[in-house]
């Protein structure tokens, strides 16, 4: 799309499944993967006379995210019935918030790939119930209501995005935020975070164009691709003077394009009205104070602090603050005496490599902070060299052992006394006459090779610095 | 008098199929009801905030604790048509 002629406006509707033990209005379990219709009761099945009651935890988590998104909390939030005819919710209506949602008028800062900060305004955030799942076949539609009535928070942004890249960066950051707060696991592939994008383009300066809603986006990358595809498609229509239909389109991941959903004949008329079964929820000062005590430093702020406080480069700070657990681990290690640069390098490099290979998370892995610090300390003090430390790290994680025991068992303690190293050095030098002559002639290139040979002959235990000293001493 | 289109839209939202005579009859009745409710338009509500609930007891919430007993199996038995543990409804696609 020619960005000198057209501009793009993108707004998002993000649904996230909240982490709670029970559903939003009844005490059925909120759990994924149970046999069909295991977690159902008269309330979520819409039996006559059954009364819904709001799950306090769902309200808390919803409002906590609202605060993190800098939303104003409505003093009195009201639940409404959104009427629609579809069997994925047995009541024939969805309980949601319409006129008085929990949060309004917020904003989120996101770091873009070019390093700039993008501020996106949040229109509103409301709490609602999720619908059940259905499988359609020829004889009928099979309903599983385990998910019906589970708490879902919908966050609606203003149309502040200009490109698919901005949206992708925003979604990654948003996912980090909800995981930091512990309100949702934000897994787009599994549907615990779902995103619809409203995309419109227009000639520059003409304001918003016709809005096209794109659904079925199950990764932040697909959201980006779908937006880019829509820009091309809509620009082509505008150039040809053809109308853009205000419609809902589905992303086809195989064909990498959007396709029109069967458009509904009449515009939706959901006939919202306040649910008489549910009293309004007042966000009292006590409630807000409780939420504020639950707020944590958000990923972007933490990244920036890591850069200034620990003098880390952006890339490293970004890596460490991806997940709250990892950032907490790093800070805890520093507090207990680890050198920040050193700890960061290990965490970003070998620790992550081994954890990924073993499919483990750092906090639940055998590499507790005490062992990690001890390992760094051994290298620092010259008890083991860097290469040995990598082997020790691997064994700590795969065999759940203490670093000192591993070193003792394998007799890996670094050798740096001249008496035991000198014979090895002499042997290597005697076998490498060509290299020795080269060095004598002033070419220092083979030094590395000689050190390597000595290391190999000492079973990897030699202190490379000491070895170099001895070699130079001997050749001179 | 309620406009005929309005009545038909309402009927379709309620999944009601009406023939000419039924529509005519219902339109009369519905119009009468609406006129009756229209009496409320006369009340001055200028400075009042909307009342959503008559008995206001705010923040009636529930602790996040799962139920120990389950009626799930009995409720599945209640369904007129089932397939394993699924509840089957007429195909909606």
PDB file of C-alpha atoms in Angstrom, chain A residues 15-41 43-46 55 58 84 86-91 93-95 127-136 142-153 184-185 187-196 215-218, chain B residues 62 72 85-87:
ATOM      1  CA  UNK A  15     -10.584 -10.864  24.807  1.00  0.00           C
ATOM      2  CA  UNK A  16      -8.682 -12.488  27.619  1.00  0.00           C
ATOM      3  CA  UNK A  17      -9.754 -15.424  29.751  1.00  0.00           C
ATOM      4  CA  UNK A  18      -9.213 -14.597  33.392  1.00  0.00           C
ATOM      5  CA  UNK A  19      -7.491 -17.046  35.703  1.00  0.00           C
ATOM      6  CA  UNK A  20     -10.022 -17.998  38.376  1.00  0.00           C
ATOM      7  CA  UNK A  21     -10.993 -21.217  40.073  1.00  0.00           C
ATOM      8  CA  UNK A  22     -14.677 -20.846  39.247  1.00  0.00           C
ATOM      9  CA  UNK A  23     -16.880 -19.329  36.551  1.00  0.00           C
ATOM     10  CA  UNK A  24     -17.953 -15.707  36.646  1.00  0.00           C
ATOM     11  CA  UNK A  25     -21.488 -16.103  38.024  1.00  0.00           C
ATOM     12  CA  UNK A  26     -21.598 -19.625  39.474  1.00  0.00           C
ATOM     13  CA  UNK A  27     -19.345 -21.993  41.399  1.00  0.00           C
ATOM     14  CA  UNK A  28     -18.614 -24.367  38.517  1.00  0.00           C
ATOM     15  CA  UNK A  29     -14.922 -24.957  37.932  1.00  0.00           C
ATOM     16  CA  UNK A  30     -13.195 -22.758  35.378  1.00  0.00           C
ATOM     17  CA  UNK A  31     -10.902 -25.369  33.900  1.00  0.00           C
ATOM     18  CA  UNK A  32      -9.761 -26.293  30.425  1.00  0.00           C
ATOM     19  CA  UNK A  33      -9.778 -29.750  28.887  1.00  0.00           C
ATOM     20  CA  UNK A  34     -12.393 -31.582  30.993  1.00  0.00           C
ATOM     21  CA  UNK A  35     -14.860 -34.015  29.330  1.00  0.00           C
ATOM     22  CA  UNK A  36     -17.801 -32.156  27.722  1.00  0.00           C
ATOM     23  CA  UNK A  37     -20.376 -30.691  30.101  1.00  0.00           C
ATOM     24  CA  UNK A  38     -18.484 -31.560  33.273  1.00  0.00           C
ATOM     25  CA  UNK A  39     -18.534 -28.041  34.686  1.00  0.00           C
ATOM     26  CA  UNK A  40     -22.157 -27.044  34.350  1.00  0.00           C
ATOM     27  CA  UNK A  41     -24.879 -26.102  36.822  1.00  0.00           C
ATOM     28  CA  UNK A  43     -26.928 -21.047  36.679  1.00  0.00           C
ATOM     29  CA  UNK A  44     -24.650 -21.357  33.653  1.00  0.00           C
ATOM     30  CA  UNK A  45     -27.199 -23.638  31.944  1.00  0.00           C
ATOM     31  CA  UNK A  46     -29.876 -20.972  32.220  1.00  0.00           C
ATOM     32  CA  UNK A  55     -17.168 -14.012  41.447  1.00  0.00           C
ATOM     33  CA  UNK A  58     -13.011 -12.133  38.558  1.00  0.00           C
ATOM     34  CA  UNK A  84     -28.759 -12.899  20.788  1.00  0.00           C
ATOM     35  CA  UNK A  86     -27.345 -18.793  19.349  1.00  0.00           C
ATOM     36  CA  UNK A  87     -27.103 -21.987  21.381  1.00  0.00           C
ATOM     37  CA  UNK A  88     -23.549 -21.400  22.660  1.00  0.00           C
ATOM     38  CA  UNK A  89     -25.082 -19.644  25.677  1.00  0.00           C
ATOM     39  CA  UNK A  90     -28.146 -21.361  27.119  1.00  0.00           C
ATOM     40  CA  UNK A  91     -29.732 -18.133  28.408  1.00  0.00           C
ATOM     41  CA  UNK A  93     -28.276 -13.671  26.210  1.00  0.00           C
ATOM     42  CA  UNK A  94     -24.739 -12.975  27.301  1.00  0.00           C
ATOM     43  CA  UNK A  95     -24.117 -11.140  30.546  1.00  0.00           C
ATOM     44  CA  UNK A 127     -16.101  -8.042  32.067  1.00  0.00           C
ATOM     45  CA  UNK A 128     -18.416 -10.609  30.511  1.00  0.00           C
ATOM     46  CA  UNK A 129     -19.108 -14.308  30.321  1.00  0.00           C
ATOM     47  CA  UNK A 130     -17.544 -16.491  27.651  1.00  0.00           C
ATOM     48  CA  UNK A 131     -19.737 -18.728  25.470  1.00  0.00           C
ATOM     49  CA  UNK A 132     -19.669 -22.525  25.208  1.00  0.00           C
ATOM     50  CA  UNK A 133     -18.069 -24.504  22.420  1.00  0.00           C
ATOM     51  CA  UNK A 134     -19.917 -26.159  19.604  1.00  0.00           C
ATOM     52  CA  UNK A 135     -19.134 -28.851  17.083  1.00  0.00           C
ATOM     53  CA  UNK A 136     -21.375 -28.883  14.039  1.00  0.00           C
ATOM     54  CA  UNK A 142     -23.164 -30.595  19.662  1.00  0.00           C
ATOM     55  CA  UNK A 143     -22.780 -28.247  22.616  1.00  0.00           C
ATOM     56  CA  UNK A 144     -20.190 -28.323  25.353  1.00  0.00           C
ATOM     57  CA  UNK A 145     -20.925 -25.720  28.018  1.00  0.00           C
ATOM     58  CA  UNK A 146     -17.752 -26.105  30.110  1.00  0.00           C
ATOM     59  CA  UNK A 147     -16.560 -22.718  28.881  1.00  0.00           C
ATOM     60  CA  UNK A 148     -20.002 -21.093  29.049  1.00  0.00           C
ATOM     61  CA  UNK A 149     -19.951 -18.564  31.848  1.00  0.00           C
ATOM     62  CA  UNK A 150     -16.194 -18.443  32.347  1.00  0.00           C
ATOM     63  CA  UNK A 151     -14.889 -14.927  32.961  1.00  0.00           C
ATOM     64  CA  UNK A 152     -13.721 -12.999  29.932  1.00  0.00           C
ATOM     65  CA  UNK A 153     -12.352  -9.488  29.916  1.00  0.00           C
ATOM     66  CA  UNK A 184      -4.471 -14.457  32.355  1.00  0.00           C
ATOM     67  CA  UNK A 185      -1.934 -16.727  30.709  1.00  0.00           C
ATOM     68  CA  UNK A 187      -1.966 -17.883  25.166  1.00  0.00           C
ATOM     69  CA  UNK A 188      -3.280 -16.867  21.731  1.00  0.00           C
ATOM     70  CA  UNK A 189      -2.820 -20.311  20.167  1.00  0.00           C
ATOM     71  CA  UNK A 190      -4.992 -21.889  22.863  1.00  0.00           C
ATOM     72  CA  UNK A 191      -7.517 -19.068  22.772  1.00  0.00           C
ATOM     73  CA  UNK A 192      -7.009 -17.652  26.253  1.00  0.00           C
ATOM     74  CA  UNK A 193      -6.197 -14.373  24.485  1.00  0.00           C
ATOM     75  CA  UNK A 194      -8.152 -13.594  21.331  1.00  0.00           C
ATOM     76  CA  UNK A 195      -7.880 -10.524  19.185  1.00  0.00           C
ATOM     77  CA  UNK A 196     -10.118  -8.974  16.543  1.00  0.00           C
ATOM     78  CA  UNK A 215     -11.546 -12.189  13.142  1.00  0.00           C
ATOM     79  CA  UNK A 216      -9.955 -15.604  13.607  1.00  0.00           C
ATOM     80  CA  UNK A 217      -6.490 -14.304  14.435  1.00  0.00           C
ATOM     81  CA  UNK A 218      -4.674 -16.782  16.650  1.00  0.00           C
TER      82      UNK A 218
ATOM     83  CA  UNK B  62     -19.308 -14.777  45.807  1.00  0.00           C
ATOM     84  CA  UNK B  72     -23.753 -32.102  35.589  1.00  0.00           C
ATOM     85  CA  UNK B  85     -21.713 -36.055  27.000  1.00  0.00           C
ATOM     86  CA  UNK B  86     -22.576 -33.465  24.350  1.00  0.00           C
ATOM     87  CA  UNK B  87     -25.975 -31.828  24.311  1.00  0.00           C
TER      88      UNK B  87
END
